[in-house]
Tab-separated table of C-alpha atoms in Angstrom:
chain	number	residue	atom	x	y	z
A	1	UNK	CA	43.188	-28.511	-29.042
A	2	UNK	CA	40.576	-26.139	-30.482
A	3	UNK	CA	37.916	-27.907	-28.428
A	4	UNK	CA	39.967	-27.458	-25.248
A	5	UNK	CA	40.334	-23.729	-25.905
A	6	UNK	CA	36.593	-23.481	-26.540
A	7	UNK	CA	35.827	-25.164	-23.217
A	8	UNK	CA	38.308	-22.912	-21.400
A	9	UNK	CA	36.780	-19.821	-22.992
A	10	UNK	CA	33.311	-20.900	-21.903
A	11	UNK	CA	34.485	-21.530	-18.337
A	12	UNK	CA	36.167	-18.109	-18.255
A	13	UNK	CA	32.989	-16.396	-19.504
A	14	UNK	CA	30.928	-18.117	-16.821
A	15	UNK	CA	33.462	-17.113	-14.154
A	16	UNK	CA	33.459	-13.467	-15.280
A	17	UNK	CA	29.645	-13.422	-15.342
A	18	UNK	CA	29.480	-14.964	-11.855
A	19	UNK	CA	31.955	-12.442	-10.420
A	20	UNK	CA	30.025	-9.568	-12.039
A	21	UNK	CA	26.774	-10.887	-10.560
A	22	UNK	CA	28.303	-11.033	-7.084
A	23	UNK	CA	29.571	-7.457	-7.346
A	24	UNK	CA	26.174	-6.312	-8.667
A	25	UNK	CA	24.372	-7.993	-5.753
A	26	UNK	CA	26.727	-6.274	-3.299
A	27	UNK	CA	25.500	-2.889	-4.561
A	28	UNK	CA	21.858	-3.639	-3.672
A	29	UNK	CA	21.136	-2.730	-0.054
A	30	UNK	CA	17.819	-4.302	0.854
A	31	UNK	CA	17.982	-3.030	4.431
A	32	UNK	CA	17.708	0.591	3.286
A	33	UNK	CA	16.012	-0.155	-0.062
A	34	UNK	CA	18.556	1.314	-2.442
A	35	UNK	CA	21.148	0.532	-5.091
A	36	UNK	CA	24.376	2.442	-4.420
A	37	UNK	CA	27.602	2.349	-6.423
A	38	UNK	CA	30.932	4.170	-6.450
A	39	UNK	CA	32.418	5.095	-9.829
A	40	UNK	CA	36.134	5.762	-10.311
A	41	UNK	CA	37.860	7.926	-12.883
A	42	UNK	CA	41.494	8.746	-13.643
A	43	UNK	CA	42.927	11.975	-14.959
A	44	UNK	CA	44.044	11.651	-18.593
A	45	UNK	CA	47.648	12.296	-19.454
A	46	UNK	CA	46.723	14.641	-22.332
A	47	UNK	CA	44.779	17.182	-20.228
A	48	UNK	CA	45.911	20.736	-20.967
A	49	UNK	CA	45.641	21.925	-17.340
A	50	UNK	CA	44.731	20.656	-13.845
A	51	UNK	CA	41.161	21.948	-14.061
A	52	UNK	CA	40.475	20.044	-17.265
A	53	UNK	CA	42.161	16.928	-15.854
A	54	UNK	CA	39.902	17.055	-12.776
A	55	UNK	CA	36.784	17.604	-14.905
A	56	UNK	CA	37.615	14.698	-17.208
A	57	UNK	CA	38.363	12.406	-14.264
A	58	UNK	CA	34.985	13.292	-12.753
A	59	UNK	CA	33.250	12.632	-16.048
A	60	UNK	CA	34.902	9.204	-16.237
A	61	UNK	CA	33.851	8.445	-12.643
A	62	UNK	CA	30.224	9.379	-13.380
A	63	UNK	CA	30.237	7.189	-16.507
A	64	UNK	CA	31.630	4.303	-14.450
A	65	UNK	CA	28.917	4.821	-11.817
A	66	UNK	CA	26.184	4.785	-14.491
A	67	UNK	CA	27.608	1.541	-15.873
A	68	UNK	CA	27.632	-0.075	-12.429
A	69	UNK	CA	24.111	1.142	-11.673
A	70	UNK	CA	22.809	-0.343	-14.922
A	71	UNK	CA	24.478	-3.680	-14.188
A	72	UNK	CA	23.261	-3.787	-10.582
A	73	UNK	CA	19.684	-2.696	-11.314
A	74	UNK	CA	19.297	-5.309	-14.053
A	75	UNK	CA	20.012	-7.992	-11.439
A	76	UNK	CA	17.365	-6.827	-8.943
A	77	UNK	CA	14.611	-9.403	-8.454
A	78	UNK	CA	11.164	-7.903	-8.943
A	79	UNK	CA	9.521	-11.140	-7.811
A	80	UNK	CA	10.494	-14.774	-7.381
A	81	UNK	CA	10.693	-15.390	-11.132
A	82	UNK	CA	11.564	-12.055	-12.715
A	83	UNK	CA	14.525	-9.681	-12.683
A	84	UNK	CA	14.560	-6.118	-13.952
A	85	UNK	CA	16.622	-7.336	-16.906
A	86	UNK	CA	13.927	-9.877	-17.834
A	87	UNK	CA	11.356	-7.078	-17.920
A	88	UNK	CA	13.612	-4.800	-19.968
A	89	UNK	CA	14.074	-7.515	-22.588
A	90	UNK	CA	10.316	-7.958	-23.048
A	91	UNK	CA	9.217	-4.310	-22.810
A	92	UNK	CA	10.582	-1.254	-24.614
A	93	UNK	CA	8.582	0.951	-22.232
A	94	UNK	CA	10.266	-0.512	-19.156
A	95	UNK	CA	13.695	-0.350	-20.819
A	96	UNK	CA	13.160	3.364	-21.504
A	97	UNK	CA	11.955	3.979	-17.942
A	98	UNK	CA	14.933	2.169	-16.418
A	99	UNK	CA	17.401	4.080	-18.606
A	100	UNK	CA	15.829	7.405	-17.611
A	101	UNK	CA	15.874	6.398	-13.944
A	102	UNK	CA	19.608	5.595	-14.094
A	103	UNK	CA	20.346	8.939	-15.736
A	104	UNK	CA	18.451	10.609	-12.874
A	105	UNK	CA	20.480	8.862	-10.150
A	106	UNK	CA	21.378	10.996	-7.140
A	107	UNK	CA	25.004	11.879	-6.455
A	108	UNK	CA	25.531	11.056	-2.771
A	109	UNK	CA	29.158	12.150	-2.510
A	110	UNK	CA	32.203	12.879	-4.636
A	111	UNK	CA	35.858	13.595	-4.012
A	112	UNK	CA	39.225	13.855	-5.634
A	113	UNK	CA	41.539	10.944	-4.969
A	114	UNK	CA	45.163	11.724	-4.162
A	115	UNK	CA	47.348	10.910	-7.132
A	116	UNK	CA	45.002	12.183	-9.833
A	117	UNK	CA	41.766	10.188	-9.579
A	118	UNK	CA	38.131	11.023	-8.868
A	119	UNK	CA	35.377	9.142	-7.043
A	120	UNK	CA	31.609	9.605	-7.375
A	121	UNK	CA	29.022	7.699	-5.295
A	122	UNK	CA	25.512	7.534	-6.782
A	123	UNK	CA	22.269	5.929	-5.610
A	124	UNK	CA	18.822	4.971	-6.867
A	125	UNK	CA	16.014	4.029	-4.424
A	126	UNK	CA	14.180	0.734	-4.801
A	127	UNK	CA	10.921	2.441	-3.819
A	128	UNK	CA	9.587	5.984	-3.770
A	129	UNK	CA	7.407	8.260	-5.845
A	130	UNK	CA	10.408	9.955	-7.449
A	131	UNK	CA	12.874	8.149	-9.744
A	132	UNK	CA	12.628	4.729	-8.072
A	133	UNK	CA	13.081	1.256	-9.516
A	134	UNK	CA	9.554	0.358	-8.400
A	135	UNK	CA	8.148	3.244	-10.388
A	136	UNK	CA	9.868	1.923	-13.502
A	137	UNK	CA	9.129	-1.808	-13.288
A	138	UNK	CA	6.110	-2.625	-11.111
A	139	UNK	CA	2.962	-2.761	-13.262
A	140	UNK	CA	-0.120	-0.952	-12.024
A	141	UNK	CA	-3.020	-3.104	-10.886
A	142	UNK	CA	-6.495	-1.870	-11.729
A	143	UNK	CA	-8.383	-3.848	-9.084
A	144	UNK	CA	-7.228	-4.508	-5.507
A	145	UNK	CA	-8.157	-8.027	-4.424
A	146	UNK	CA	-9.342	-8.407	-0.816
A	147	UNK	CA	-7.139	-10.313	1.605
A	148	UNK	CA	-8.317	-13.904	2.071
A	149	UNK	CA	-10.439	-14.983	5.019
A	150	UNK	CA	-8.859	-17.176	7.733
A	151	UNK	CA	-9.067	-20.915	7.100
A	152	UNK	CA	-12.132	-21.812	9.238
A	153	UNK	CA	-11.091	-25.270	10.403
A	154	UNK	CA	-7.724	-24.143	11.816
A	155	UNK	CA	-7.525	-22.511	15.260
A	156	UNK	CA	-5.365	-19.382	15.056
A	157	UNK	CA	-2.144	-19.262	17.023
A	158	UNK	CA	-1.846	-17.351	20.282
A	159	UNK	CA	0.692	-14.496	20.432
A	160	UNK	CA	2.816	-15.289	23.479
A	161	UNK	CA	2.346	-12.791	26.295
A	162	UNK	CA	-0.430	-10.988	24.462
A	163	UNK	CA	-3.054	-11.439	27.155
A	164	UNK	CA	-0.687	-10.344	29.932
A	165	UNK	CA	0.843	-7.403	28.050
A	166	UNK	CA	4.304	-8.949	28.228
A	167	UNK	CA	7.023	-9.073	25.590
A	168	UNK	CA	5.704	-10.414	22.327
A	169	UNK	CA	7.678	-13.398	21.128
A	170	UNK	CA	6.838	-16.090	18.613
A	171	UNK	CA	3.226	-17.098	18.336
A	172	UNK	CA	2.389	-20.545	19.563
A	173	UNK	CA	-0.457	-23.008	19.203
A	174	UNK	CA	0.349	-24.901	22.388
A	175	UNK	CA	-0.067	-21.999	24.829
A	176	UNK	CA	-2.256	-23.698	27.413
A	177	UNK	CA	-5.120	-21.384	26.491
A	178	UNK	CA	-7.791	-21.591	23.843
A	179	UNK	CA	-6.717	-19.116	21.225
A	180	UNK	CA	-9.520	-16.660	20.495
A	181	UNK	CA	-10.992	-16.475	17.011
A	182	UNK	CA	-11.598	-12.764	17.431
A	183	UNK	CA	-8.875	-10.130	17.266
A	184	UNK	CA	-6.851	-9.417	20.388
A	185	UNK	CA	-6.103	-6.000	18.904
A	186	UNK	CA	-3.388	-3.410	19.239
A	187	UNK	CA	-0.792	-4.948	16.920
A	188	UNK	CA	1.209	-2.485	14.873
A	189	UNK	CA	2.671	-4.813	12.268
A	190	UNK	CA	4.099	-8.258	11.629
A	191	UNK	CA	7.648	-9.621	11.540
A	192	UNK	CA	8.297	-12.855	9.631
A	193	UNK	CA	11.517	-14.410	10.895
A	194	UNK	CA	13.212	-16.190	7.979
A	195	UNK	CA	16.707	-16.274	9.448
A	196	UNK	CA	18.679	-19.410	8.646
A	197	UNK	CA	16.478	-20.348	5.687
A	198	UNK	CA	18.388	-18.511	2.959
A	199	UNK	CA	15.756	-15.901	2.120
A	200	UNK	CA	16.295	-14.123	-1.226
A	201	UNK	CA	15.030	-10.519	-1.138
A	202	UNK	CA	12.654	-9.427	-3.904
A	203	UNK	CA	10.610	-6.293	-4.522
A	204	UNK	CA	7.260	-8.087	-4.648
A	205	UNK	CA	7.207	-11.060	-2.252
A	206	UNK	CA	4.248	-13.209	-1.251
A	207	UNK	CA	3.467	-14.674	2.181
A	208	UNK	CA	1.815	-18.104	2.008
A	209	UNK	CA	0.339	-20.462	4.576
A	210	UNK	CA	1.400	-24.102	4.742
A	211	UNK	CA	-1.496	-24.996	2.436
A	212	UNK	CA	0.365	-22.802	-0.085
A	213	UNK	CA	-2.467	-20.263	-0.128
A	214	UNK	CA	-1.192	-16.669	-0.538
A	215	UNK	CA	-2.294	-14.421	2.320
A	216	UNK	CA	-0.359	-11.284	1.321
A	217	UNK	CA	0.804	-10.101	-2.093
A	218	UNK	CA	0.875	-7.061	-4.364
A	219	UNK	CA	-2.628	-7.824	-5.690
A	220	UNK	CA	-3.995	-7.122	-2.193
A	221	UNK	CA	-2.421	-3.683	-1.873
A	222	UNK	CA	-2.891	-0.168	-3.128
A	223	UNK	CA	-0.529	0.430	-6.043
A	224	UNK	CA	0.551	3.894	-4.879
A	225	UNK	CA	1.369	2.443	-1.448
A	226	UNK	CA	3.591	-0.231	-3.004
A	227	UNK	CA	5.468	2.299	-5.142
A	228	UNK	CA	5.914	4.709	-2.246
A	229	UNK	CA	6.873	2.341	0.578
A	230	UNK	CA	7.327	-1.142	-0.850
A	231	UNK	CA	5.541	-4.250	0.380
A	232	UNK	CA	8.039	-5.250	3.062
A	233	UNK	CA	11.337	-4.182	4.509
A	234	UNK	CA	14.261	-6.521	5.156
A	235	UNK	CA	16.248	-6.507	8.385
A	236	UNK	CA	18.797	-8.691	10.131
A	237	UNK	CA	17.382	-8.333	13.670
A	238	UNK	CA	14.102	-7.532	15.400
A	239	UNK	CA	15.687	-4.342	16.713
A	240	UNK	CA	16.036	-3.099	13.133
A	241	UNK	CA	12.443	-3.964	12.248
A	242	UNK	CA	11.056	-0.518	13.090
A	243	UNK	CA	8.621	-0.621	10.174
A	244	UNK	CA	6.507	-3.150	12.099
A	245	UNK	CA	5.967	-0.682	14.953
A	246	UNK	CA	6.280	-1.029	18.695
A	247	UNK	CA	3.996	-4.059	19.131
A	248	UNK	CA	4.377	-6.456	16.216
A	249	UNK	CA	3.305	-10.032	15.835
A	250	UNK	CA	6.485	-12.090	15.407
A	251	UNK	CA	6.018	-15.180	13.283
A	252	UNK	CA	8.569	-17.889	12.525
A	253	UNK	CA	8.643	-18.982	8.887
A	254	UNK	CA	8.595	-22.752	8.527
A	255	UNK	CA	10.122	-22.835	5.032
A	256	UNK	CA	10.571	-20.834	1.840
A	257	UNK	CA	9.047	-21.288	-1.611
A	258	UNK	CA	9.580	-20.006	-5.126
A	259	UNK	CA	13.378	-19.902	-5.308
A	260	UNK	CA	13.572	-18.952	-1.603
A	261	UNK	CA	11.796	-15.635	-2.189
A	262	UNK	CA	8.457	-16.246	-0.479
A	263	UNK	CA	8.100	-17.288	3.180
A	264	UNK	CA	5.674	-19.989	4.240
A	265	UNK	CA	4.095	-19.816	7.698
A	266	UNK	CA	1.763	-22.175	9.523
A	267	UNK	CA	-1.922	-21.832	8.712
A	268	UNK	CA	-2.557	-21.141	12.411
A	269	UNK	CA	-0.138	-18.195	12.282
A	270	UNK	CA	-1.625	-17.020	8.986
A	271	UNK	CA	-5.070	-17.071	10.572
A	272	UNK	CA	-3.826	-14.987	13.502
A	273	UNK	CA	-2.284	-12.423	11.146
A	274	UNK	CA	-5.474	-12.121	9.099
A	275	UNK	CA	-7.663	-11.859	12.202
A	276	UNK	CA	-5.469	-9.169	13.763
A	277	UNK	CA	-5.268	-7.295	10.473
A	278	UNK	CA	-9.055	-7.044	10.428
A	279	UNK	CA	-8.681	-4.974	13.616
A	280	UNK	CA	-5.400	-3.108	13.056
A	281	UNK	CA	-5.075	-2.950	9.236
A	282	UNK	CA	-1.278	-3.367	9.338
A	283	UNK	CA	-1.087	-5.537	6.205
A	284	UNK	CA	-2.920	-2.941	4.138
A	285	UNK	CA	-0.479	-0.342	5.485
A	286	UNK	CA	2.472	-2.635	4.532
A	287	UNK	CA	3.808	-2.735	8.110
A	288	UNK	CA	5.612	-5.965	7.297
A	289	UNK	CA	9.259	-6.913	7.950
A	290	UNK	CA	11.185	-10.025	6.894
A	291	UNK	CA	14.195	-10.998	9.009
A	292	UNK	CA	16.976	-12.654	7.021
């Protein structure tokens, strides 16, 4: 009987942890790069007057919001292998930074709830030079590695419609034209379409070609740029992918790697991105969007 109760207790703990993780994930908005929570507080029965009751309810709501922020931020994936919580466990410095960042969370809105309650909505940005998660957890790189050169034996893909000035759709290798090795030019960014593959958003993703060679990662970028703007933005449609500008390359991911965090594209598409970046510099400016 004792063994049965032990098993039931374990199952209950796992269930509670799973539900908490789901709620925490719901508070992370990758489309607008923020963690936002709403804390609730109730007026205590022993308040001496309405003003004190309201103040104590607000204080309880703020405390609840801080608790939710801490829980949600710990679950944010910094990269494919690491969460904020992992980093806090191994570094006292990061734990102190994260705690200070939570205490500096912005109050977005607050209101009294009919019947004696109080509600406070608070937010912390994923990126930004002021009180962001990136500022607390992303380590500074001392040397920026250059982006790799295109793979020489692979002909780069041809952006559809690029030579005629038409609508840019997915790149293609079989376009009926010999794809030029030089830059076509004029591209404002790149969109990697990962829809239907189960992409998991992270703060520091990597784009790889189908030879599993990284072509874009945090080591290739200016640290201040990463902290300020992030490496990529996440969107659910091309219409929301404004970060990539008015004339982006649109690439279809062929699969995902590293716990579904990092998109893999064809080497031909990777070559086209690297060639166009040599002309337009959009990778260095982090004009990159992942559709999910």
